Coordinates of C-alpha atoms in Angstrom, one line a residue:
X1 CA 16.8 41.9 88.5
X2 CA 16.5 39.4 85.6
X3 CA 16.4 35.7 86.4
X4 CA 18.5 36.2 89.5
X5 CA 19.9 33.1 91.1
X6 CA 20.2 32.2 94.8
X7 CA 23.5 33.3 96.5
X8 CA 26.4 30.9 96.1
X9 CA 30.2 30.8 96.1
X10 CA 32.2 30.2 92.9
X11 CA 35.6 28.8 93.6
X12 CA 37.8 29.1 90.4
X13 CA 40.9 27.0 90.4
X14 CA 43.4 28.2 87.8
X15 CA 42.1 31.8 87.8
X16 CA 45.3 33.1 86.1
X17 CA 44.9 30.8 83.1
X18 CA 43.5 31.5 79.7
X19 CA 40.1 29.9 80.3
X20 CA 39.4 31.9 83.5
X21 CA 40.8 35.2 82.1
X22 CA 39.2 34.9 78.7
X23 CA 35.9 33.2 79.4
X24 CA 34.8 32.7 83.0
X25 CA 35.6 36.1 84.5
X26 CA 34.1 38.0 81.6
X27 CA 31.0 35.8 81.7
X28 CA 30.6 36.5 85.5
X29 CA 31.2 40.2 84.9
X30 CA 28.4 40.2 82.2
X31 CA 26.0 38.4 84.5
X32 CA 26.7 40.9 87.2
X33 CA 26.2 43.8 84.8
X34 CA 22.9 42.3 83.8
X35 CA 21.8 41.9 87.4
X36 CA 21.6 38.1 87.1
X37 CA 23.9 37.4 90.1
X38 CA 22.5 37.5 93.5
X39 CA 24.1 40.3 95.6
X40 CA 25.3 37.7 98.0
X41 CA 27.1 35.6 95.4
X42 CA 30.9 35.6 96.0
X43 CA 33.8 34.5 93.8
X44 CA 37.0 33.1 95.2
X45 CA 39.8 32.7 92.7
X46 CA 43.0 30.8 93.2
X47 CA 46.4 30.9 91.5
X48 CA 50.1 30.8 92.0
X49 CA 51.4 33.8 90.0
X50 CA 50.1 36.8 91.9
X51 CA 51.1 37.3 95.6
X52 CA 47.8 39.0 96.7
X53 CA 44.3 40.2 95.7
X54 CA 45.4 43.6 94.6
X55 CA 48.0 42.3 92.1
X56 CA 45.5 39.7 90.7
X57 CA 42.7 42.3 90.5
X58 CA 44.9 44.8 88.6
X59 CA 45.6 42.2 85.9
X60 CA 41.9 41.1 85.9
X61 CA 40.8 44.7 85.3
X62 CA 43.2 45.0 82.3
X63 CA 41.9 41.7 80.9
X64 CA 38.2 42.7 81.3
X65 CA 38.9 46.1 79.7
X66 CA 39.8 44.3 76.5
X67 CA 37.1 41.5 76.5
X68 CA 33.8 42.7 77.9
X69 CA 31.0 43.9 75.7
X70 CA 30.6 47.6 75.5
X71 CA 33.8 48.3 77.4
X72 CA 34.5 48.2 81.1
X73 CA 32.0 50.1 83.2
X74 CA 33.5 51.5 86.4
X75 CA 30.3 51.1 88.4
X76 CA 29.9 47.4 87.3
X77 CA 33.5 46.7 87.9
X78 CA 33.4 48.1 91.4
X79 CA 30.5 46.0 92.3
X80 CA 32.1 42.9 90.6
X81 CA 35.4 43.5 92.5
X82 CA 33.6 43.7 95.8
X83 CA 32.3 40.2 95.4
X84 CA 35.7 38.8 94.3
X85 CA 38.5 37.5 96.4
X86 CA 41.9 35.9 95.5
X87 CA 44.0 33.2 97.2
X88 CA 47.5 32.4 96.3
X89 CA 48.6 28.8 96.6
X90 CA 49.9 25.6 95.1
X91 CA 47.2 23.0 94.3
X92 CA 49.7 20.2 94.9
X93 CA 50.3 21.2 98.6
X94 CA 48.0 19.8 101.3
X95 CA 48.2 23.0 103.3
X96 CA 46.6 25.0 100.5
X97 CA 43.3 23.1 101.0
X98 CA 43.4 23.6 104.8
X99 CA 43.7 27.3 104.1
X100 CA 40.9 27.1 101.6
X101 CA 38.6 25.3 104.0
X102 CA 39.3 28.0 106.6
X103 CA 38.6 30.8 104.2
X104 CA 35.3 29.3 103.0
X105 CA 34.2 28.6 106.6
X106 CA 33.6 32.3 107.0
X107 CA 29.8 32.3 106.4
X108 CA 29.6 36.1 106.6
X109 CA 31.8 36.2 103.5
X110 CA 31.0 33.1 101.5
X111 CA 27.6 31.4 101.1
X112 CA 27.5 27.7 101.9
X113 CA 26.3 26.5 98.4
X114 CA 29.6 26.2 96.5
X115 CA 30.6 25.4 92.9
X116 CA 34.2 24.4 92.3
X117 CA 35.3 25.2 88.8
X118 CA 38.3 23.3 87.4
X119 CA 39.8 25.8 85.0
X120 CA 42.9 23.5 85.0
X121 CA 44.6 20.9 82.9
X122 CA 42.8 17.6 82.8
X123 CA 45.6 15.8 84.6
X124 CA 44.9 17.9 87.7
X125 CA 41.2 17.1 88.2
X126 CA 41.5 14.0 90.2
X127 CA 44.1 15.3 92.6
X128 CA 42.3 18.5 93.4
X129 CA 39.0 16.7 94.0
X130 CA 40.7 14.2 96.3
X131 CA 42.2 17.0 98.3
X132 CA 38.9 18.8 98.6
X133 CA 37.4 15.7 100.0
X134 CA 40.2 15.3 102.5
X135 CA 39.2 18.6 104.1
X136 CA 35.5 17.9 103.9
X137 CA 34.8 20.6 101.3
X138 CA 32.7 18.2 99.3
X139 CA 30.3 17.4 102.1
X140 CA 26.8 18.8 101.7
X141 CA 25.4 19.0 105.2
X142 CA 25.2 22.8 105.0
X143 CA 24.7 23.3 101.3
X144 CA 25.2 21.8 97.8
X145 CA 28.6 21.1 96.4
X146 CA 29.1 21.0 92.6
X147 CA 32.3 20.4 90.6
X148 CA 32.6 21.7 87.0
X149 CA 35.0 19.8 84.7
X150 CA 36.1 21.1 81.3
X151 CA 36.7 18.8 78.3
X152 CA 38.4 16.6 77.5
X153 CA 37.1 14.1 80.0
X154 CA 40.0 11.6 79.4
X155 CA 42.0 11.2 76.3
X156 CA 40.3 7.9 75.2
X157 CA 37.8 5.4 76.5
X158 CA 40.2 3.8 78.9
X159 CA 41.5 7.1 80.5
X160 CA 37.9 8.4 80.7
X161 CA 36.9 5.3 82.7
X162 CA 39.9 5.7 85.0
X163 CA 39.1 9.4 85.7
X164 CA 35.4 8.5 86.3
X165 CA 36.4 5.9 88.9
X166 CA 38.6 8.4 90.7
X167 CA 35.9 11.1 90.8
X168 CA 33.2 8.6 91.9
X169 CA 35.3 7.9 95.0
X170 CA 34.5 11.4 96.2
X171 CA 31.4 12.7 94.3
X172 CA 28.0 11.6 93.3
X173 CA 27.2 11.8 89.6
X174 CA 24.7 14.6 90.3
X175 CA 27.5 16.7 91.7
X176 CA 29.6 16.4 88.5
X177 CA 29.0 19.0 85.8
X178 CA 30.9 18.1 82.6
X179 CA 30.8 21.3 80.7
X180 CA 30.7 21.6 76.9
X181 CA 30.5 25.4 76.2
X182 CA 29.3 24.7 72.7
X183 CA 26.0 23.6 74.1
X184 CA 25.6 27.0 75.7
X185 CA 25.5 28.8 72.4
X186 CA 22.1 30.3 71.7
X187 CA 21.9 28.7 68.2
X188 CA 22.7 25.3 69.5
X189 CA 19.8 25.6 72.0
X190 CA 17.7 26.9 69.2
X191 CA 18.1 23.7 67.3
X192 CA 16.0 22.0 70.0
X193 CA 13.3 24.7 69.9
X194 CA 13.3 24.7 66.1
X195 CA 12.8 21.0 66.0
X196 CA 10.4 20.4 68.8
X197 CA 8.6 23.7 68.9
X198 CA 7.4 23.7 65.3
X199 CA 5.4 21.0 63.5
X200 CA 6.5 22.3 60.0
X201 CA 9.8 20.3 59.6
X202 CA 8.9 17.1 61.5
X203 CA 7.4 15.2 58.5
X204 CA 10.6 16.0 56.5
X205 CA 13.1 15.2 59.3
X206 CA 13.9 11.7 58.2
X207 CA 15.6 9.3 55.7
X208 CA 12.7 9.7 53.2
X209 CA 13.5 13.3 52.3
X210 CA 17.1 14.0 53.6
X211 CA 20.1 13.0 51.5
X212 CA 22.8 13.7 54.0
X213 CA 23.7 16.1 56.9
X214 CA 26.9 18.0 57.4
X215 CA 28.1 19.4 60.7
X216 CA 31.0 21.8 60.3
X217 CA 33.3 23.9 62.4
X218 CA 36.0 25.7 60.5
X219 CA 38.2 28.5 61.9
X220 CA 41.0 30.6 60.4
X221 CA 43.0 30.7 63.6
X222 CA 45.9 28.4 64.3
X223 CA 46.8 26.9 67.7
X224 CA 48.1 30.0 69.2
X225 CA 50.1 29.3 72.4
X226 CA 48.5 25.8 72.8
X227 CA 51.3 24.0 71.0
X228 CA 52.2 21.5 73.6
X229 CA 48.6 20.7 74.7
X230 CA 47.2 20.6 71.1
X231 CA 50.0 18.4 69.8
X232 CA 48.9 15.8 72.4
X233 CA 45.3 16.2 71.5
X234 CA 44.4 17.0 67.9
X235 CA 41.2 18.0 66.1
X236 CA 39.4 14.7 66.6
X237 CA 39.6 14.9 70.4
X238 CA 39.4 18.7 70.5
X239 CA 36.3 19.2 68.5
X240 CA 34.6 16.1 67.2
X241 CA 34.5 13.8 70.3
X242 CA 32.8 16.6 72.2
X243 CA 31.3 19.5 70.3
X244 CA 30.3 18.0 67.0
X245 CA 29.0 14.7 68.3
X246 CA 26.9 16.7 70.7
X247 CA 25.5 18.7 67.8
X248 CA 24.8 15.5 66.0
X249 CA 22.6 14.3 68.9
X250 CA 20.6 17.5 68.9
X251 CA 19.9 17.2 65.2
X252 CA 19.2 13.4 65.2
X253 CA 17.5 12.8 68.6
X254 CA 13.8 12.0 69.1
X255 CA 11.7 14.4 71.1
X256 CA 12.3 13.9 74.9
X257 CA 9.4 13.7 77.2
X258 CA 10.6 17.0 78.8
X259 CA 13.5 19.3 79.0
X260 CA 14.6 17.7 82.3
X261 CA 18.2 16.6 82.3
X262 CA 17.4 12.9 82.6
X263 CA 15.0 12.9 79.6
X264 CA 17.4 14.9 77.4
X265 CA 20.4 12.8 78.2
X266 CA 18.4 9.6 77.5
X267 CA 17.4 10.6 74.0
X268 CA 20.9 11.9 73.2
X269 CA 22.4 8.6 74.5
X270 CA 20.0 6.6 72.2
X271 CA 21.5 8.4 69.2
X272 CA 25.1 7.8 70.2
X273 CA 24.4 4.1 70.8
X274 CA 22.8 3.8 67.4
X275 CA 25.9 5.1 65.6
X276 CA 27.4 2.3 63.5
X277 CA 30.9 1.3 64.8
X278 CA 33.7 2.3 62.3
X279 CA 35.4 -0.9 61.2
X280 CA 39.0 -1.0 62.3
X281 CA 40.1 -2.3 58.9
X282 CA 38.3 0.4 56.9
X283 CA 39.2 3.6 58.8
X284 CA 40.2 5.4 55.6
X285 CA 36.6 4.9 54.2
X286 CA 35.1 6.8 57.2
X287 CA 37.8 9.2 58.4
X288 CA 40.2 11.7 56.9
X289 CA 42.9 13.7 58.8
X290 CA 45.0 16.6 57.7
X291 CA 47.5 19.1 59.0
X292 CA 47.9 22.7 57.8
X293 CA 51.0 23.7 55.9
X294 CA 52.3 27.2 55.4
X295 CA 49.9 29.4 53.5
X296 CA 47.9 32.6 53.5
X297 CA 44.9 33.3 55.6
X298 CA 43.3 36.5 54.4
X299 CA 46.2 39.0 53.8
X300 CA 48.5 37.2 56.3
X301 CA 51.2 34.7 55.6
X302 CA 51.2 32.0 58.2
X303 CA 53.6 29.2 59.1
X304 CA 53.0 25.5 59.0
X305 CA 51.7 23.6 62.0
X306 CA 55.0 21.8 62.5
X307 CA 56.8 25.2 62.7
X308 CA 54.5 26.4 65.6
X309 CA 56.0 26.8 69.0
X310 CA 56.2 23.6 71.2
X311 CA 55.1 21.4 68.3
X312 CA 57.2 18.4 67.3
X313 CA 59.0 18.9 64.0
X314 CA 57.7 15.6 62.7
X315 CA 54.3 15.8 64.3
X316 CA 51.5 13.7 62.9
X317 CA 48.8 15.5 65.0
X318 CA 45.8 16.3 62.9
X319 CA 44.6 19.9 62.7
X320 CA 41.8 18.8 60.3
X321 CA 39.5 15.8 60.8
X322 CA 36.4 14.6 58.9
X323 CA 34.2 11.6 59.8
X324 CA 31.3 9.9 58.1
X325 CA 28.9 8.3 60.5
X326 CA 25.7 6.3 60.0
X327 CA 22.9 6.1 62.6
X328 CA 21.2 2.7 62.4
X329 CA 17.7 3.5 63.5
X330 CA 14.3 3.8 61.9
X331 CA 14.5 7.6 61.3
X332 CA 18.1 7.9 59.9
X333 CA 19.0 4.5 58.3
X334 CA 21.0 5.2 55.1
X335 CA 21.6 8.9 55.8
X336 CA 25.3 9.8 56.1
X337 CA 26.2 12.3 58.8
X338 CA 29.5 14.1 57.8
X339 CA 31.4 15.9 60.6
X340 CA 34.3 18.2 59.7
X341 CA 36.5 20.5 61.6
X342 CA 39.8 22.3 60.9
X343 CA 42.1 25.1 61.9
X344 CA 43.7 27.6 59.5
X345 CA 40.8 27.3 57.2
X346 CA 39.6 30.0 54.7
X347 CA 37.1 31.6 57.1
X348 CA 35.3 31.1 60.4
X349 CA 32.1 29.0 59.9
X350 CA 30.2 26.7 62.2
X351 CA 26.9 25.3 60.9
X352 CA 24.6 22.4 60.4
X353 CA 23.9 21.9 56.7
X354 CA 21.0 19.6 55.8
X355 CA 20.8 18.5 52.2
X356 CA 17.4 17.2 51.0
X357 CA 17.0 14.7 48.2
X358 CA 16.4 15.9 44.7
X359 CA 12.8 15.8 43.4
X360 CA 11.7 13.4 40.7
X361 CA 12.1 14.9 37.2
X362 CA 8.9 13.7 35.5
X363 CA 7.3 17.2 35.8
X364 CA 10.0 18.6 33.5
X365 CA 10.6 15.6 31.3
X366 CA 9.2 17.3 28.2
X367 CA 11.2 20.4 28.7
X368 CA 14.9 21.3 28.7
X369 CA 14.8 22.1 32.4
X370 CA 16.8 20.1 34.9
X371 CA 16.5 20.7 38.7
X372 CA 19.9 19.4 39.8
X373 CA 20.2 21.8 42.8
X374 CA 19.2 20.3 46.1
X375 CA 17.2 22.1 48.8
X376 CA 19.3 23.0 51.8
X377 CA 18.3 23.9 55.3
X378 CA 21.3 25.7 56.9
X379 CA 21.6 26.5 60.6
X380 CA 24.3 29.0 61.2
X381 CA 26.0 28.8 64.6
X382 CA 28.9 31.2 64.2
X383 CA 29.7 33.8 63.2
X384 CA 26.2 34.3 61.8
X385 CA 23.4 32.9 63.9
X386 CA 20.6 32.3 61.4
X387 CA 18.4 29.9 59.6
X388 CA 18.5 29.7 55.8
X389 CA 16.3 27.6 53.5
X390 CA 17.4 27.3 49.9
X391 CA 14.9 26.4 47.2
X392 CA 14.4 26.2 43.4
X393 CA 12.1 28.8 41.8
X394 CA 11.2 30.0 38.4
X395 CA 13.5 32.8 37.1
X396 CA 11.8 36.0 35.9
X397 CA 11.0 36.2 32.2
X398 CA 8.9 34.3 29.7
X399 CA 11.2 31.4 29.4
X400 CA 10.7 28.5 31.8
X401 CA 14.0 28.6 33.6
X402 CA 14.9 28.0 37.2
X403 CA 17.3 29.5 39.8
X404 CA 18.0 29.1 43.5
X405 CA 16.6 31.5 46.0
X406 CA 16.7 31.5 49.8
X407 CA 14.6 32.4 52.8
X408 CA 16.8 33.8 55.5
X409 CA 15.8 34.4 59.2
X410 CA 18.0 35.7 62.0
X411 CA 17.8 34.1 65.4
X412 CA 18.0 37.5 67.1
X413 CA 16.8 41.0 66.6
X414 CA 19.2 43.8 65.7
X415 CA 19.0 45.3 69.2
X416 CA 19.5 42.0 71.1
X417 CA 23.0 41.3 72.4
X418 CA 24.9 38.1 71.9
X419 CA 25.6 36.4 75.2
X420 CA 28.6 34.2 75.6
X421 CA 27.9 30.5 76.0
X422 CA 29.5 30.4 79.4
X423 CA 27.0 32.9 80.9
X424 CA 23.9 30.7 80.7
X425 CA 25.9 27.6 81.6
X426 CA 27.2 29.2 84.8
X427 CA 23.7 30.1 85.8
X428 CA 22.6 26.5 85.0
X429 CA 25.3 25.3 87.5
X430 CA 23.8 27.5 90.2
X431 CA 20.3 26.3 89.4
X432 CA 21.3 22.7 89.4
X433 CA 20.2 22.2 85.8
X434 CA 22.4 19.5 84.2
X435 CA 20.4 19.3 81.0
X436 CA 23.1 20.9 78.9
X437 CA 26.0 19.2 80.7
X438 CA 27.3 15.8 79.7
X439 CA 26.5 12.5 81.4
X440 CA 29.2 10.0 81.9
X441 CA 27.3 7.6 79.6
X442 CA 27.4 10.2 76.8
X443 CA 31.1 10.7 77.2
X444 CA 32.0 7.0 77.1
X445 CA 29.7 6.4 74.1
X446 CA 31.4 9.2 72.3
X447 CA 34.8 7.8 73.1
X448 CA 33.7 4.4 71.8
X449 CA 32.8 6.0 68.5
X450 CA 36.1 7.6 67.8
X451 CA 38.5 5.2 69.6
X452 CA 39.0 3.0 66.5
X453 CA 40.0 6.1 64.6
X454 CA 42.4 7.3 67.3
X455 CA 44.1 3.9 67.4
X456 CA 44.6 3.9 63.7
X457 CA 45.9 7.5 63.6
X458 CA 48.3 6.8 66.5
X459 CA 50.5 5.0 63.9
X460 CA 52.4 7.5 61.7
X461 CA 51.7 6.9 58.0
X462 CA 50.8 8.4 54.7
X463 CA 47.2 9.0 55.6
X464 CA 48.0 12.5 57.0
X465 CA 47.2 14.9 54.3
X466 CA 48.8 18.4 54.3
X467 CA 46.6 21.3 53.2
X468 CA 47.7 24.9 52.7
X469 CA 46.6 27.3 55.4
X470 CA 43.8 29.4 54.1
X471 CA 42.1 26.6 52.2
X472 CA 39.1 24.5 53.1
X473 CA 41.2 21.5 54.0
X474 CA 42.6 18.5 52.1
X475 CA 40.9 17.3 49.0
X476 CA 41.0 13.8 50.3
X477 CA 38.0 14.6 52.5
X478 CA 35.8 14.5 49.3
X479 CA 36.1 10.7 49.3
X480 CA 33.8 10.5 52.3
X481 CA 30.8 11.2 50.0
X482 CA 28.9 8.4 48.5
X483 CA 28.1 10.2 45.3
X484 CA 30.2 12.3 42.9
X485 CA 27.4 15.0 42.9
X486 CA 27.8 15.5 46.7
X487 CA 30.4 17.8 48.2
X488 CA 31.2 19.9 51.2
X489 CA 29.2 22.9 52.1
X490 CA 31.5 25.7 53.2
X491 CA 29.4 28.8 53.8
X492 CA 25.9 30.0 54.4
X493 CA 25.9 32.2 51.3
X494 CA 24.2 31.4 48.0
X495 CA 26.4 29.5 45.6
X496 CA 24.5 28.7 42.4
X497 CA 23.7 25.0 42.9
X498 CA 23.9 25.4 46.7
X499 CA 27.1 23.4 46.9
X500 CA 30.8 24.3 46.8
X501 CA 33.9 22.4 45.9
X502 CA 37.1 22.3 47.9

């Protein structure tokens, strides 16, 4: 066994939804296949669509056959199926929770330590937790009780505060696991190790040498079947308020005293509190929104966002968002942090791109040489997990000419598998490790940063920029740069001067 956890019970609400079917159950299957789940661990799934366990398990088998690494293994699935049960019921009916309480009371079948996973719409969180408390399923006399909540935690600062108040009536903060699956990615965790496990970069990791930092998540996919939910959310809420701001804290934070949750949360919170508020009367100088129009992604013609299913024909919901933020502290004063995310972009690319300042030119002043290309440190998150350092070197030959070269390092060896982010986070829940889960203070501080933008964008206007599907987004995003020689970095690949234009 490898890092096996203690036995516990996972209760998954919404087990017939996309999150459970596409992420949670495959992650639990992979953990079982790797021998990382205790033999006594049980999984109780709930849903309304299937009448019994056999019907649910048949669909689950079909789902896993198309999603698990290396194809479904009969021996592993048999073992996995033996630890899984299913319970049909309506989460809005009080009798369902009485039946759930009776089912979990069987200590021969279900360990006392229990994690309740809310694979549900955010509007259902408070009601489910209140009903669990009514039947004493959140009491911890016999074992721990932990509740896992997916993003978004609220839709703005006010709704987040209301949700927190409702949860705190039934749970202690230590019982709440606000999950951000982005933080479970190996490369994101590697940012902490790269920064604090190596002395090499620390003298350079500040305003003296860094020109600006870009944090980017682009994807060629559209919204799929999420029309109704996405149209009520948008890119700013969906990606920047959670994933990209969390990445920013990893890049910008000071070294915590330890990897304990409290120490890590404290340093991340300091960064968020140091971000300069965006002036309400200057939103356009710090934020750009866009929406994809019809276009071509690869070989495929794709429709405009407003033509997607369950999207309003006059929707002003952004599918692209870019922000410029400043961190007003000693390390980062004057260094712009540029966050950008978009759907229906040219290609899938998530990365942190750190652009260093250009060197003084006095060494070359008596020659024709100019070193206009900046050094870049690129941390690829997906689809390529790697580290790339771009530098200026002399080109071969007698003439004194320069060119760009790069040092590339992969974060994993060729024979090492890529684990899904949910796998480690699910184990962290069992271990009681909250270090990569969000504290309420982090959530509220993140909402405070983007609330002025949300309020400005809630009013339909001409500031919504259409961009063709298959592009890198609206050209209006270029205005966020302070200098004409700066521009967005799109890919990890070499590109002459190290920079690319929209």
